[in-house]
């Protein structure tokens, strides 16, 4: 159980992040739900968690790509909750396009949110984790970062970078009892993949388990890694076998 623990979940307002929030809250954790624009969704989720579970849940608007804003965010969360025990870097965006036509801004924005966003959050929690000599970080990468995806040069680069970041942080912080792991989802049914689901595009045939995944299935893996004291630097695929 996570009673008395505090988790920060970025991108917690929708999709996989919302499932992670519910999963951690169901285990008794207090949760800080970080969102970019979906204030109503984030606040509704917090109200649901407060009604159903024992911990508290508070929504915070923050662009994780903004280093200074994340610094202020973590200070605010620490003030409200006392400390942070679990950090889940889940916020992410896609701006797909063929490499030959990809705009510089599309490359930069996806790297800024999906990779630098995780760095910013880890950077501004690290001091707290080091002082308290514990902390669990889970980064939400993607199979795109493991095997590459055509049309996603920016996203694959960011998600591969996130795996490198995970392993470097894992090695650096392990001596202080802090873990850092990643999950690598395949195709999960959320807003991000809305255009893919329901299409007869050969996608399902490429997934050994023959279906897209559900956000809750990723949340289970995140909760497992967030509470596994002797696992660090791991990348756990939750992908129906597509990147086997
Ligand atoms: P989603 O439904 O599009 O939700 C994205 C979440 O990220 C939202 O909560 C959004 O907040 C938040 N977000 C976006 N930009 C942000 C920013 N700059 N600062 C703070 N929060 C920001 O996506 P999802 O499918 O649940 O994906 C969640 C994570 O899983 C992402 O990292 C994604 O790359 C990864 N992933 C997804 C799949 C998949 O198949 N769906 C597969 C592999 C990996 P707002 O609601 O406020 O906009």
PDB file of C-alpha atoms and ligand atoms in Angstrom:
ATOM      1  CA  UNK A   1       0.000   0.000   0.000  1.00  0.00           C
ATOM      2  CA  UNK A   2       1.057   3.584  -0.635  1.00  0.00           C
ATOM      3  CA  UNK A   3      -0.773   5.201   2.259  1.00  0.00           C
ATOM      4  CA  UNK A   4       1.083   8.335   3.346  1.00  0.00           C
ATOM      5  CA  UNK A   5       3.191   8.420   0.177  1.00  0.00           C
ATOM      6  CA  UNK A   6       2.985  11.199  -2.381  1.00  0.00           C
ATOM      7  CA  UNK A   7       3.168  10.662  -6.133  1.00  0.00           C
ATOM      8  CA  UNK A   8       3.552  13.273  -8.864  1.00  0.00           C
ATOM      9  CA  UNK A   9       2.104  12.180 -12.203  1.00  0.00           C
ATOM     10  CA  UNK A  10       2.763  14.453 -15.172  1.00  0.00           C
ATOM     11  CA  UNK A  11       0.207  14.321 -17.961  1.00  0.00           C
ATOM     12  CA  UNK A  12      -2.219  12.976 -15.383  1.00  0.00           C
ATOM     13  CA  UNK A  13      -5.364  14.538 -16.809  1.00  0.00           C
ATOM     14  CA  UNK A  14      -6.070  12.026 -19.580  1.00  0.00           C
ATOM     15  CA  UNK A  15      -5.227   8.653 -21.087  1.00  0.00           C
ATOM     16  CA  UNK A  16      -2.390   6.640 -19.558  1.00  0.00           C
ATOM     17  CA  UNK A  17      -1.596   9.343 -16.986  1.00  0.00           C
ATOM     18  CA  UNK A  18      -5.153   9.387 -15.646  1.00  0.00           C
ATOM     19  CA  UNK A  19      -5.052   5.592 -15.292  1.00  0.00           C
ATOM     20  CA  UNK A  20      -1.755   5.900 -13.382  1.00  0.00           C
ATOM     21  CA  UNK A  21      -3.294   8.522 -11.078  1.00  0.00           C
ATOM     22  CA  UNK A  22      -6.250   6.246 -10.317  1.00  0.00           C
ATOM     23  CA  UNK A  23      -4.019   3.211  -9.783  1.00  0.00           C
ATOM     24  CA  UNK A  24      -1.675   4.976  -7.329  1.00  0.00           C
ATOM     25  CA  UNK A  25      -4.604   6.679  -5.557  1.00  0.00           C
ATOM     26  CA  UNK A  26      -6.364   3.307  -5.236  1.00  0.00           C
ATOM     27  CA  UNK A  27      -3.295   2.097  -3.341  1.00  0.00           C
ATOM     28  CA  UNK A  28      -3.656   4.985  -0.882  1.00  0.00           C
ATOM     29  CA  UNK A  29      -1.178   7.496  -2.328  1.00  0.00           C
ATOM     30  CA  UNK A  30      -1.681  11.251  -2.330  1.00  0.00           C
ATOM     31  CA  UNK A  31      -1.366  12.372  -5.930  1.00  0.00           C
ATOM     32  CA  UNK A  32      -0.323  15.613  -7.607  1.00  0.00           C
ATOM     33  CA  UNK A  33      -1.912  15.576 -11.051  1.00  0.00           C
ATOM     34  CA  UNK A  34       0.068  17.720 -13.499  1.00  0.00           C
ATOM     35  CA  UNK A  35      -1.624  18.814 -16.729  1.00  0.00           C
ATOM     36  CA  UNK A  36      -0.985  21.286 -19.535  1.00  0.00           C
ATOM     37  CA  UNK A  37      -4.415  22.530 -20.588  1.00  0.00           C
ATOM     38  CA  UNK A  38      -7.168  20.120 -19.513  1.00  0.00           C
ATOM     39  CA  UNK A  39      -8.051  21.806 -16.232  1.00  0.00           C
ATOM     40  CA  UNK A  40     -11.627  20.493 -16.061  1.00  0.00           C
ATOM     41  CA  UNK A  41     -10.534  16.884 -16.684  1.00  0.00           C
ATOM     42  CA  UNK A  42      -7.722  17.111 -14.124  1.00  0.00           C
ATOM     43  CA  UNK A  43      -9.983  18.610 -11.466  1.00  0.00           C
ATOM     44  CA  UNK A  44     -12.748  16.083 -12.130  1.00  0.00           C
ATOM     45  CA  UNK A  45     -10.240  13.238 -11.763  1.00  0.00           C
ATOM     46  CA  UNK A  46      -8.990  14.682  -8.469  1.00  0.00           C
ATOM     47  CA  UNK A  47     -12.564  14.969  -7.175  1.00  0.00           C
ATOM     48  CA  UNK A  48     -13.233  11.337  -8.149  1.00  0.00           C
ATOM     49  CA  UNK A  49     -10.064  10.148  -6.406  1.00  0.00           C
ATOM     50  CA  UNK A  50     -10.891  12.111  -3.252  1.00  0.00           C
ATOM     51  CA  UNK A  51     -14.386  10.586  -3.225  1.00  0.00           C
ATOM     52  CA  UNK A  52     -13.260   6.997  -3.879  1.00  0.00           C
ATOM     53  CA  UNK A  53      -9.892   6.697  -2.169  1.00  0.00           C
ATOM     54  CA  UNK A  54      -8.280   7.665   1.131  1.00  0.00           C
ATOM     55  CA  UNK A  55      -5.493  10.011  -0.060  1.00  0.00           C
ATOM     56  CA  UNK A  56      -5.778  13.520  -1.445  1.00  0.00           C
ATOM     57  CA  UNK A  57      -5.403  14.545  -5.064  1.00  0.00           C
ATOM     58  CA  UNK A  58      -4.602  18.042  -6.315  1.00  0.00           C
ATOM     59  CA  UNK A  59      -4.372  19.293  -9.911  1.00  0.00           C
ATOM     60  CA  UNK A  60      -1.516  21.565 -11.043  1.00  0.00           C
ATOM     61  CA  UNK A  61      -1.168  23.268 -14.403  1.00  0.00           C
ATOM     62  CA  UNK A  62       2.437  23.286 -15.655  1.00  0.00           C
ATOM     63  CA  UNK A  63       4.241  22.978 -18.972  1.00  0.00           C
ATOM     64  CA  UNK A  64       6.864  20.365 -18.122  1.00  0.00           C
ATOM     65  CA  UNK A  65       9.099  21.711 -20.894  1.00  0.00           C
ATOM     66  CA  UNK A  66       9.638  24.911 -18.861  1.00  0.00           C
ATOM     67  CA  UNK A  67      12.593  24.418 -16.468  1.00  0.00           C
ATOM     68  CA  UNK A  68      11.709  27.313 -14.153  1.00  0.00           C
ATOM     69  CA  UNK A  69       8.002  26.499 -14.099  1.00  0.00           C
ATOM     70  CA  UNK A  70       8.804  22.917 -13.071  1.00  0.00           C
ATOM     71  CA  UNK A  71      11.067  24.220 -10.297  1.00  0.00           C
ATOM     72  CA  UNK A  72       8.156  26.310  -8.963  1.00  0.00           C
ATOM     73  CA  UNK A  73       5.766  23.380  -9.410  1.00  0.00           C
ATOM     74  CA  UNK A  74       7.866  21.014  -7.305  1.00  0.00           C
ATOM     75  CA  UNK A  75       8.276  23.664  -4.595  1.00  0.00           C
ATOM     76  CA  UNK A  76       4.492  24.136  -4.536  1.00  0.00           C
ATOM     77  CA  UNK A  77       3.865  20.378  -4.355  1.00  0.00           C
ATOM     78  CA  UNK A  78       6.396  20.017  -1.545  1.00  0.00           C
ATOM     79  CA  UNK A  79       4.632  22.798   0.352  1.00  0.00           C
ATOM     80  CA  UNK A  80       1.234  21.175  -0.117  1.00  0.00           C
ATOM     81  CA  UNK A  81       2.206  17.524   0.471  1.00  0.00           C
ATOM     82  CA  UNK A  82       5.377  17.739   2.578  1.00  0.00           C
ATOM     83  CA  UNK A  83       7.438  15.588   0.225  1.00  0.00           C
ATOM     84  CA  UNK A  84       7.420  13.528  -2.970  1.00  0.00           C
ATOM     85  CA  UNK A  85       8.079   9.770  -2.930  1.00  0.00           C
ATOM     86  CA  UNK A  86       7.160   8.766  -6.488  1.00  0.00           C
ATOM     87  CA  UNK A  87       7.655  10.724  -9.702  1.00  0.00           C
ATOM     88  CA  UNK A  88       5.995   9.474 -12.882  1.00  0.00           C
ATOM     89  CA  UNK A  89       7.140  11.303 -16.007  1.00  0.00           C
ATOM     90  CA  UNK A  90       4.243  10.527 -18.301  1.00  0.00           C
ATOM     91  CA  UNK A  91       3.526  13.850 -20.081  1.00  0.00           C
ATOM     92  CA  UNK A  92       4.113  13.505 -23.789  1.00  0.00           C
ATOM     93  CA  UNK A  93       3.103  14.800 -27.184  1.00  0.00           C
ATOM     94  CA  UNK A  94       3.510  13.680 -30.775  1.00  0.00           C
ATOM     95  CA  UNK A  95       3.949  15.800 -33.875  1.00  0.00           C
ATOM     96  CA  UNK A  96       4.349  13.122 -36.508  1.00  0.00           C
ATOM     97  CA  UNK A  97       5.623  13.759 -40.015  1.00  0.00           C
ATOM     98  CA  UNK A  98       8.013  12.394 -42.559  1.00  0.00           C
ATOM     99  CA  UNK A  99      11.608  13.309 -41.834  1.00  0.00           C
ATOM    100  CA  UNK A 100      12.164  15.065 -45.175  1.00  0.00           C
ATOM    101  CA  UNK A 101       9.359  17.492 -44.348  1.00  0.00           C
ATOM    102  CA  UNK A 102       9.595  17.697 -40.565  1.00  0.00           C
ATOM    103  CA  UNK A 103       9.711  21.259 -39.287  1.00  0.00           C
ATOM    104  CA  UNK A 104      12.450  22.225 -36.852  1.00  0.00           C
ATOM    105  CA  UNK A 105       9.766  23.385 -34.377  1.00  0.00           C
ATOM    106  CA  UNK A 106       8.142  19.929 -34.451  1.00  0.00           C
ATOM    107  CA  UNK A 107      11.422  18.265 -33.602  1.00  0.00           C
ATOM    108  CA  UNK A 108      12.200  20.773 -30.852  1.00  0.00           C
ATOM    109  CA  UNK A 109       8.759  20.717 -29.209  1.00  0.00           C
ATOM    110  CA  UNK A 110       8.558  16.927 -28.993  1.00  0.00           C
ATOM    111  CA  UNK A 111      12.081  16.740 -27.547  1.00  0.00           C
ATOM    112  CA  UNK A 112      11.267  19.598 -25.133  1.00  0.00           C
ATOM    113  CA  UNK A 113       8.137  17.986 -23.719  1.00  0.00           C
ATOM    114  CA  UNK A 114       8.895  14.255 -23.945  1.00  0.00           C
ATOM    115  CA  UNK A 115      12.579  14.274 -23.015  1.00  0.00           C
ATOM    116  CA  UNK A 116      13.535  17.578 -21.431  1.00  0.00           C
ATOM    117  CA  UNK A 117      10.245  17.580 -19.511  1.00  0.00           C
ATOM    118  CA  UNK A 118      11.320  14.392 -17.741  1.00  0.00           C
ATOM    119  CA  UNK A 119      14.780  15.839 -17.085  1.00  0.00           C
ATOM    120  CA  UNK A 120      13.210  18.991 -15.618  1.00  0.00           C
ATOM    121  CA  UNK A 121      11.011  16.998 -13.237  1.00  0.00           C
ATOM    122  CA  UNK A 122      13.805  14.636 -12.158  1.00  0.00           C
ATOM    123  CA  UNK A 123      16.189  17.571 -11.761  1.00  0.00           C
ATOM    124  CA  UNK A 124      13.816  19.414  -9.445  1.00  0.00           C
ATOM    125  CA  UNK A 125      12.941  16.322  -7.360  1.00  0.00           C
ATOM    126  CA  UNK A 126      16.486  14.985  -7.094  1.00  0.00           C
ATOM    127  CA  UNK A 127      17.534  17.179  -4.166  1.00  0.00           C
ATOM    128  CA  UNK A 128      14.501  16.069  -2.165  1.00  0.00           C
ATOM    129  CA  UNK A 129      15.075  12.400  -3.049  1.00  0.00           C
ATOM    130  CA  UNK A 130      18.765  12.610  -2.122  1.00  0.00           C
ATOM    131  CA  UNK A 131      18.048  14.279   1.205  1.00  0.00           C
ATOM    132  CA  UNK A 132      15.360  11.766   2.194  1.00  0.00           C
ATOM    133  CA  UNK A 133      17.408   8.850   0.765  1.00  0.00           C
ATOM    134  CA  UNK A 134      14.509   7.365  -1.118  1.00  0.00           C
ATOM    135  CA  UNK A 135      12.434   8.016  -4.197  1.00  0.00           C
ATOM    136  CA  UNK A 136      11.098   6.095  -7.170  1.00  0.00           C
ATOM    137  CA  UNK A 137      11.072   7.513 -10.676  1.00  0.00           C
ATOM    138  CA  UNK A 138       9.164   5.914 -13.536  1.00  0.00           C
ATOM    139  CA  UNK A 139       9.509   7.351 -17.022  1.00  0.00           C
ATOM    140  CA  UNK A 140       6.946   6.598 -19.707  1.00  0.00           C
ATOM    141  CA  UNK A 141       8.951   5.911 -22.839  1.00  0.00           C
ATOM    142  CA  UNK A 142       7.633   4.017 -25.876  1.00  0.00           C
ATOM    143  CA  UNK A 143       8.474   1.092 -28.123  1.00  0.00           C
ATOM    144  CA  UNK A 144       9.051   3.843 -30.734  1.00  0.00           C
ATOM    145  CA  UNK A 145      12.185   4.684 -28.760  1.00  0.00           C
ATOM    146  CA  UNK A 146      13.338   1.067 -28.850  1.00  0.00           C
ATOM    147  CA  UNK A 147      12.708   0.065 -32.456  1.00  0.00           C
ATOM    148  CA  UNK A 148      12.056   3.409 -34.214  1.00  0.00           C
ATOM    149  CA  UNK A 149       8.872   4.318 -36.073  1.00  0.00           C
ATOM    150  CA  UNK A 150       8.727   5.837 -39.549  1.00  0.00           C
ATOM    151  CA  UNK A 151       7.079   9.268 -39.379  1.00  0.00           C
ATOM    152  CA  UNK A 152       8.191   9.707 -35.779  1.00  0.00           C
ATOM    153  CA  UNK A 153      11.853  10.745 -35.968  1.00  0.00           C
ATOM    154  CA  UNK A 154      11.262  13.366 -33.271  1.00  0.00           C
ATOM    155  CA  UNK A 155       9.197  11.116 -31.007  1.00  0.00           C
ATOM    156  CA  UNK A 156      11.459   8.056 -31.419  1.00  0.00           C
ATOM    157  CA  UNK A 157      14.511  10.207 -30.648  1.00  0.00           C
ATOM    158  CA  UNK A 158      12.861  11.656 -27.534  1.00  0.00           C
ATOM    159  CA  UNK A 159      11.684   8.289 -26.266  1.00  0.00           C
ATOM    160  CA  UNK A 160      15.075   6.655 -26.928  1.00  0.00           C
ATOM    161  CA  UNK A 161      16.683   9.565 -25.096  1.00  0.00           C
ATOM    162  CA  UNK A 162      14.351   8.916 -22.195  1.00  0.00           C
ATOM    163  CA  UNK A 163      15.695   5.370 -21.939  1.00  0.00           C
ATOM    164  CA  UNK A 164      19.276   6.717 -21.800  1.00  0.00           C
ATOM    165  CA  UNK A 165      18.194   9.250 -19.183  1.00  0.00           C
ATOM    166  CA  UNK A 166      16.525   6.474 -17.167  1.00  0.00           C
ATOM    167  CA  UNK A 167      19.683   4.365 -17.081  1.00  0.00           C
ATOM    168  CA  UNK A 168      22.046   7.247 -16.287  1.00  0.00           C
ATOM    169  CA  UNK A 169      19.807   8.481 -13.473  1.00  0.00           C
ATOM    170  CA  UNK A 170      19.386   4.905 -12.193  1.00  0.00           C
ATOM    171  CA  UNK A 171      23.157   4.465 -11.918  1.00  0.00           C
ATOM    172  CA  UNK A 172      23.752   7.903 -10.450  1.00  0.00           C
ATOM    173  CA  UNK A 173      21.062   7.769  -7.774  1.00  0.00           C
ATOM    174  CA  UNK A 174      21.174   4.059  -6.863  1.00  0.00           C
ATOM    175  CA  UNK A 175      23.775   4.568  -4.110  1.00  0.00           C
ATOM    176  CA  UNK A 176      21.197   6.736  -2.301  1.00  0.00           C
ATOM    177  CA  UNK A 177      18.438   4.118  -2.571  1.00  0.00           C
ATOM    178  CA  UNK A 178      16.591   5.899  -5.382  1.00  0.00           C
ATOM    179  CA  UNK A 179      15.241   3.836  -8.284  1.00  0.00           C
ATOM    180  CA  UNK A 180      14.637   4.962 -11.852  1.00  0.00           C
ATOM    181  CA  UNK A 181      12.860   2.749 -14.371  1.00  0.00           C
ATOM    182  CA  UNK A 182      10.902   3.098 -17.590  1.00  0.00           C
ATOM    183  CA  UNK A 183       7.896   1.526 -19.194  1.00  0.00           C
ATOM    184  CA  UNK A 184       7.709   1.255 -22.962  1.00  0.00           C
ATOM    185  CA  UNK A 185       4.095   1.017 -24.068  1.00  0.00           C
ATOM    186  CA  UNK A 186       3.153  -0.161 -27.546  1.00  0.00           C
ATOM    187  CA  UNK A 187      -0.172   0.968 -29.022  1.00  0.00           C
ATOM    188  CA  UNK A 188      -2.484   1.982 -26.191  1.00  0.00           C
ATOM    189  CA  UNK A 189      -6.035   3.228 -26.720  1.00  0.00           C
ATOM    190  CA  UNK A 190      -5.962   6.941 -25.810  1.00  0.00           C
ATOM    191  CA  UNK A 191      -6.493  10.305 -27.527  1.00  0.00           C
ATOM    192  CA  UNK A 192      -2.918  10.000 -28.842  1.00  0.00           C
ATOM    193  CA  UNK A 193      -3.767   6.926 -30.916  1.00  0.00           C
ATOM    194  CA  UNK A 194      -7.402   7.789 -31.708  1.00  0.00           C
ATOM    195  CA  UNK A 195      -6.637   8.005 -35.423  1.00  0.00           C
ATOM    196  CA  UNK A 196      -5.123   4.520 -35.421  1.00  0.00           C
ATOM    197  CA  UNK A 197      -7.757   2.550 -33.521  1.00  0.00           C
ATOM    198  CA  UNK A 198     -10.693   1.237 -35.506  1.00  0.00           C
ATOM    199  CA  UNK A 199      -8.765   1.402 -38.761  1.00  0.00           C
ATOM    200  CA  UNK A 200      -8.002  -1.669 -40.795  1.00  0.00           C
ATOM    201  CA  UNK A 201      -4.369  -0.647 -41.239  1.00  0.00           C
ATOM    202  CA  UNK A 202      -2.625  -3.927 -40.448  1.00  0.00           C
ATOM    203  CA  UNK A 203      -1.708  -2.640 -37.002  1.00  0.00           C
ATOM    204  CA  UNK A 204      -3.512  -5.347 -35.061  1.00  0.00           C
ATOM    205  CA  UNK A 205      -1.907  -8.047 -37.202  1.00  0.00           C
ATOM    206  CA  UNK A 206       1.516  -6.704 -36.180  1.00  0.00           C
ATOM    207  CA  UNK A 207       0.722  -7.044 -32.462  1.00  0.00           C
ATOM    208  CA  UNK A 208       1.311 -10.638 -31.339  1.00  0.00           C
ATOM    209  CA  UNK A 209      -1.467 -10.400 -28.723  1.00  0.00           C
ATOM    210  CA  UNK A 210      -3.776  -9.106 -31.466  1.00  0.00           C
ATOM    211  CA  UNK A 211      -5.188  -5.990 -29.795  1.00  0.00           C
ATOM    212  CA  UNK A 212      -4.286  -2.521 -28.618  1.00  0.00           C
ATOM    213  CA  UNK A 213      -3.500  -2.080 -24.935  1.00  0.00           C
ATOM    214  CA  UNK A 214      -5.575  -0.268 -22.330  1.00  0.00           C
ATOM    215  CA  UNK A 215      -4.247   2.620 -20.185  1.00  0.00           C
ATOM    216  CA  UNK A 216      -4.869   0.552 -17.037  1.00  0.00           C
ATOM    217  CA  UNK A 217      -2.483  -2.106 -18.313  1.00  0.00           C
ATOM    218  CA  UNK A 218       0.324   0.463 -18.477  1.00  0.00           C
ATOM    219  CA  UNK A 219      -0.695   1.824 -15.064  1.00  0.00           C
ATOM    220  CA  UNK A 220      -0.266  -1.649 -13.534  1.00  0.00           C
ATOM    221  CA  UNK A 221       3.331  -1.773 -14.798  1.00  0.00           C
ATOM    222  CA  UNK A 222       4.069   1.749 -13.566  1.00  0.00           C
ATOM    223  CA  UNK A 223       2.712   0.970 -10.099  1.00  0.00           C
ATOM    224  CA  UNK A 224       4.784  -2.215 -10.017  1.00  0.00           C
ATOM    225  CA  UNK A 225       8.018  -0.389 -10.905  1.00  0.00           C
ATOM    226  CA  UNK A 226       7.237   2.456  -8.506  1.00  0.00           C
ATOM    227  CA  UNK A 227       7.127  -0.022  -5.625  1.00  0.00           C
ATOM    228  CA  UNK A 228       9.853  -2.491  -6.626  1.00  0.00           C
ATOM    229  CA  UNK A 229      12.806  -1.793  -4.302  1.00  0.00           C
ATOM    230  CA  UNK A 230      15.349  -4.013  -6.088  1.00  0.00           C
ATOM    231  CA  UNK A 231      14.640  -3.088  -9.723  1.00  0.00           C
ATOM    232  CA  UNK A 232      16.369  -0.087 -11.274  1.00  0.00           C
ATOM    233  CA  UNK A 233      17.427   0.923 -14.781  1.00  0.00           C
ATOM    234  CA  UNK A 234      14.832  -1.447 -16.241  1.00  0.00           C
ATOM    235  CA  UNK A 235      12.723  -0.832 -19.339  1.00  0.00           C
ATOM    236  CA  UNK A 236       9.506  -2.802 -19.180  1.00  0.00           C
ATOM    237  CA  UNK A 237       7.605  -3.211 -22.444  1.00  0.00           C
ATOM    238  CA  UNK A 238       3.811  -3.139 -22.194  1.00  0.00           C
ATOM    239  CA  UNK A 239       3.161  -3.702 -25.864  1.00  0.00           C
ATOM    240  CA  UNK A 240       1.378  -6.958 -26.582  1.00  0.00           C
ATOM    241  CA  UNK A 241       4.708  -8.241 -27.880  1.00  0.00           C
ATOM    242  CA  UNK A 242       5.092  -5.820 -30.809  1.00  0.00           C
ATOM    243  CA  UNK A 243       8.720  -4.928 -30.039  1.00  0.00           C
ATOM    244  CA  UNK A 244       9.795  -8.484 -29.209  1.00  0.00           C
TER     245      UNK A 244
HETATM  246  P1  LIG B   1      -2.640  11.710 -24.251  1.00  0.00           P
HETATM  247  O1  LIG B   1      -3.927  10.993 -24.034  1.00  0.00           O
HETATM  248  O2  LIG B   1      -2.463  12.554 -25.455  1.00  0.00           O
HETATM  249  O3  LIG B   1      -2.328  12.578 -22.928  1.00  0.00           O
HETATM  250  C1  LIG B   1      -1.160  13.342 -22.860  1.00  0.00           C
HETATM  251  C2  LIG B   1      -1.032  13.919 -21.479  1.00  0.00           C
HETATM  252  O4  LIG B   1       0.172  14.689 -21.420  1.00  0.00           O
HETATM  253  C3  LIG B   1      -2.162  14.865 -21.120  1.00  0.00           C
HETATM  254  O5  LIG B   1      -2.444  14.717 -19.742  1.00  0.00           O
HETATM  255  C4  LIG B   1      -1.571  16.231 -21.397  1.00  0.00           C
HETATM  256  O6  LIG B   1      -2.151  17.271 -20.625  1.00  0.00           O
HETATM  257  C5  LIG B   1      -0.141  16.004 -20.966  1.00  0.00           C
HETATM  258  N1  LIG B   1       0.787  16.967 -21.558  1.00  0.00           N
HETATM  259  C6  LIG B   1       1.040  17.198 -22.863  1.00  0.00           C
HETATM  260  N2  LIG B   1       1.952  18.164 -23.006  1.00  0.00           N
HETATM  261  C7  LIG B   1       2.287  18.585 -21.764  1.00  0.00           C
HETATM  262  C8  LIG B   1       3.170  19.570 -21.252  1.00  0.00           C
HETATM  263  N3  LIG B   1       3.907  20.333 -22.053  1.00  0.00           N
HETATM  264  N4  LIG B   1       3.250  19.731 -19.909  1.00  0.00           N
HETATM  265  C9  LIG B   1       2.497  18.980 -19.074  1.00  0.00           C
HETATM  266  N5  LIG B   1       1.649  18.010 -19.504  1.00  0.00           N
HETATM  267  C10 LIG B   1       1.542  17.821 -20.830  1.00  0.00           C
HETATM  268  O7  LIG B   1      -1.419  10.680 -24.293  1.00  0.00           O
HETATM  269  P2  LIG B   1      -1.279   9.174 -23.764  1.00  0.00           P
HETATM  270  O8  LIG B   1      -1.542   8.272 -24.920  1.00  0.00           O
HETATM  271  O9  LIG B   1      -2.014   8.988 -22.506  1.00  0.00           O
HETATM  272  O10 LIG B   1       0.288   9.153 -23.511  1.00  0.00           O
HETATM  273  C11 LIG B   1       0.871   9.303 -22.239  1.00  0.00           C
HETATM  274  C12 LIG B   1       2.352   8.983 -22.349  1.00  0.00           C
HETATM  275  O11 LIG B   1       2.496   7.655 -22.853  1.00  0.00           O
HETATM  276  C13 LIG B   1       3.103   9.887 -23.324  1.00  0.00           C
HETATM  277  O12 LIG B   1       4.399  10.142 -22.840  1.00  0.00           O
HETATM  278  C14 LIG B   1       3.183   9.044 -24.574  1.00  0.00           C
HETATM  279  O13 LIG B   1       4.260   9.404 -25.386  1.00  0.00           O
HETATM  280  C15 LIG B   1       3.352   7.662 -23.975  1.00  0.00           C
HETATM  281  N6  LIG B   1       2.970   6.585 -24.880  1.00  0.00           N
HETATM  282  C16 LIG B   1       1.705   6.485 -25.357  1.00  0.00           C
HETATM  283  C17 LIG B   1       1.387   5.429 -26.212  1.00  0.00           C
HETATM  284  C18 LIG B   1       0.005   5.236 -26.771  1.00  0.00           C
HETATM  285  O14 LIG B   1      -0.162   4.348 -27.599  1.00  0.00           O
HETATM  286  N7  LIG B   1      -0.993   5.992 -26.371  1.00  0.00           N
HETATM  287  C19 LIG B   1       2.369   4.511 -26.563  1.00  0.00           C
HETATM  288  C20 LIG B   1       3.647   4.654 -26.051  1.00  0.00           C
HETATM  289  C21 LIG B   1       3.940   5.694 -25.204  1.00  0.00           C
HETATM  290  P3  LIG B   1      -3.510  18.008 -21.144  1.00  0.00           P
HETATM  291  O15 LIG B   1      -4.615  17.006 -21.011  1.00  0.00           O
HETATM  292  O16 LIG B   1      -3.672  19.120 -20.190  1.00  0.00           O
HETATM  293  O17 LIG B   1      -3.267  18.399 -22.552  1.00  0.00           O
END
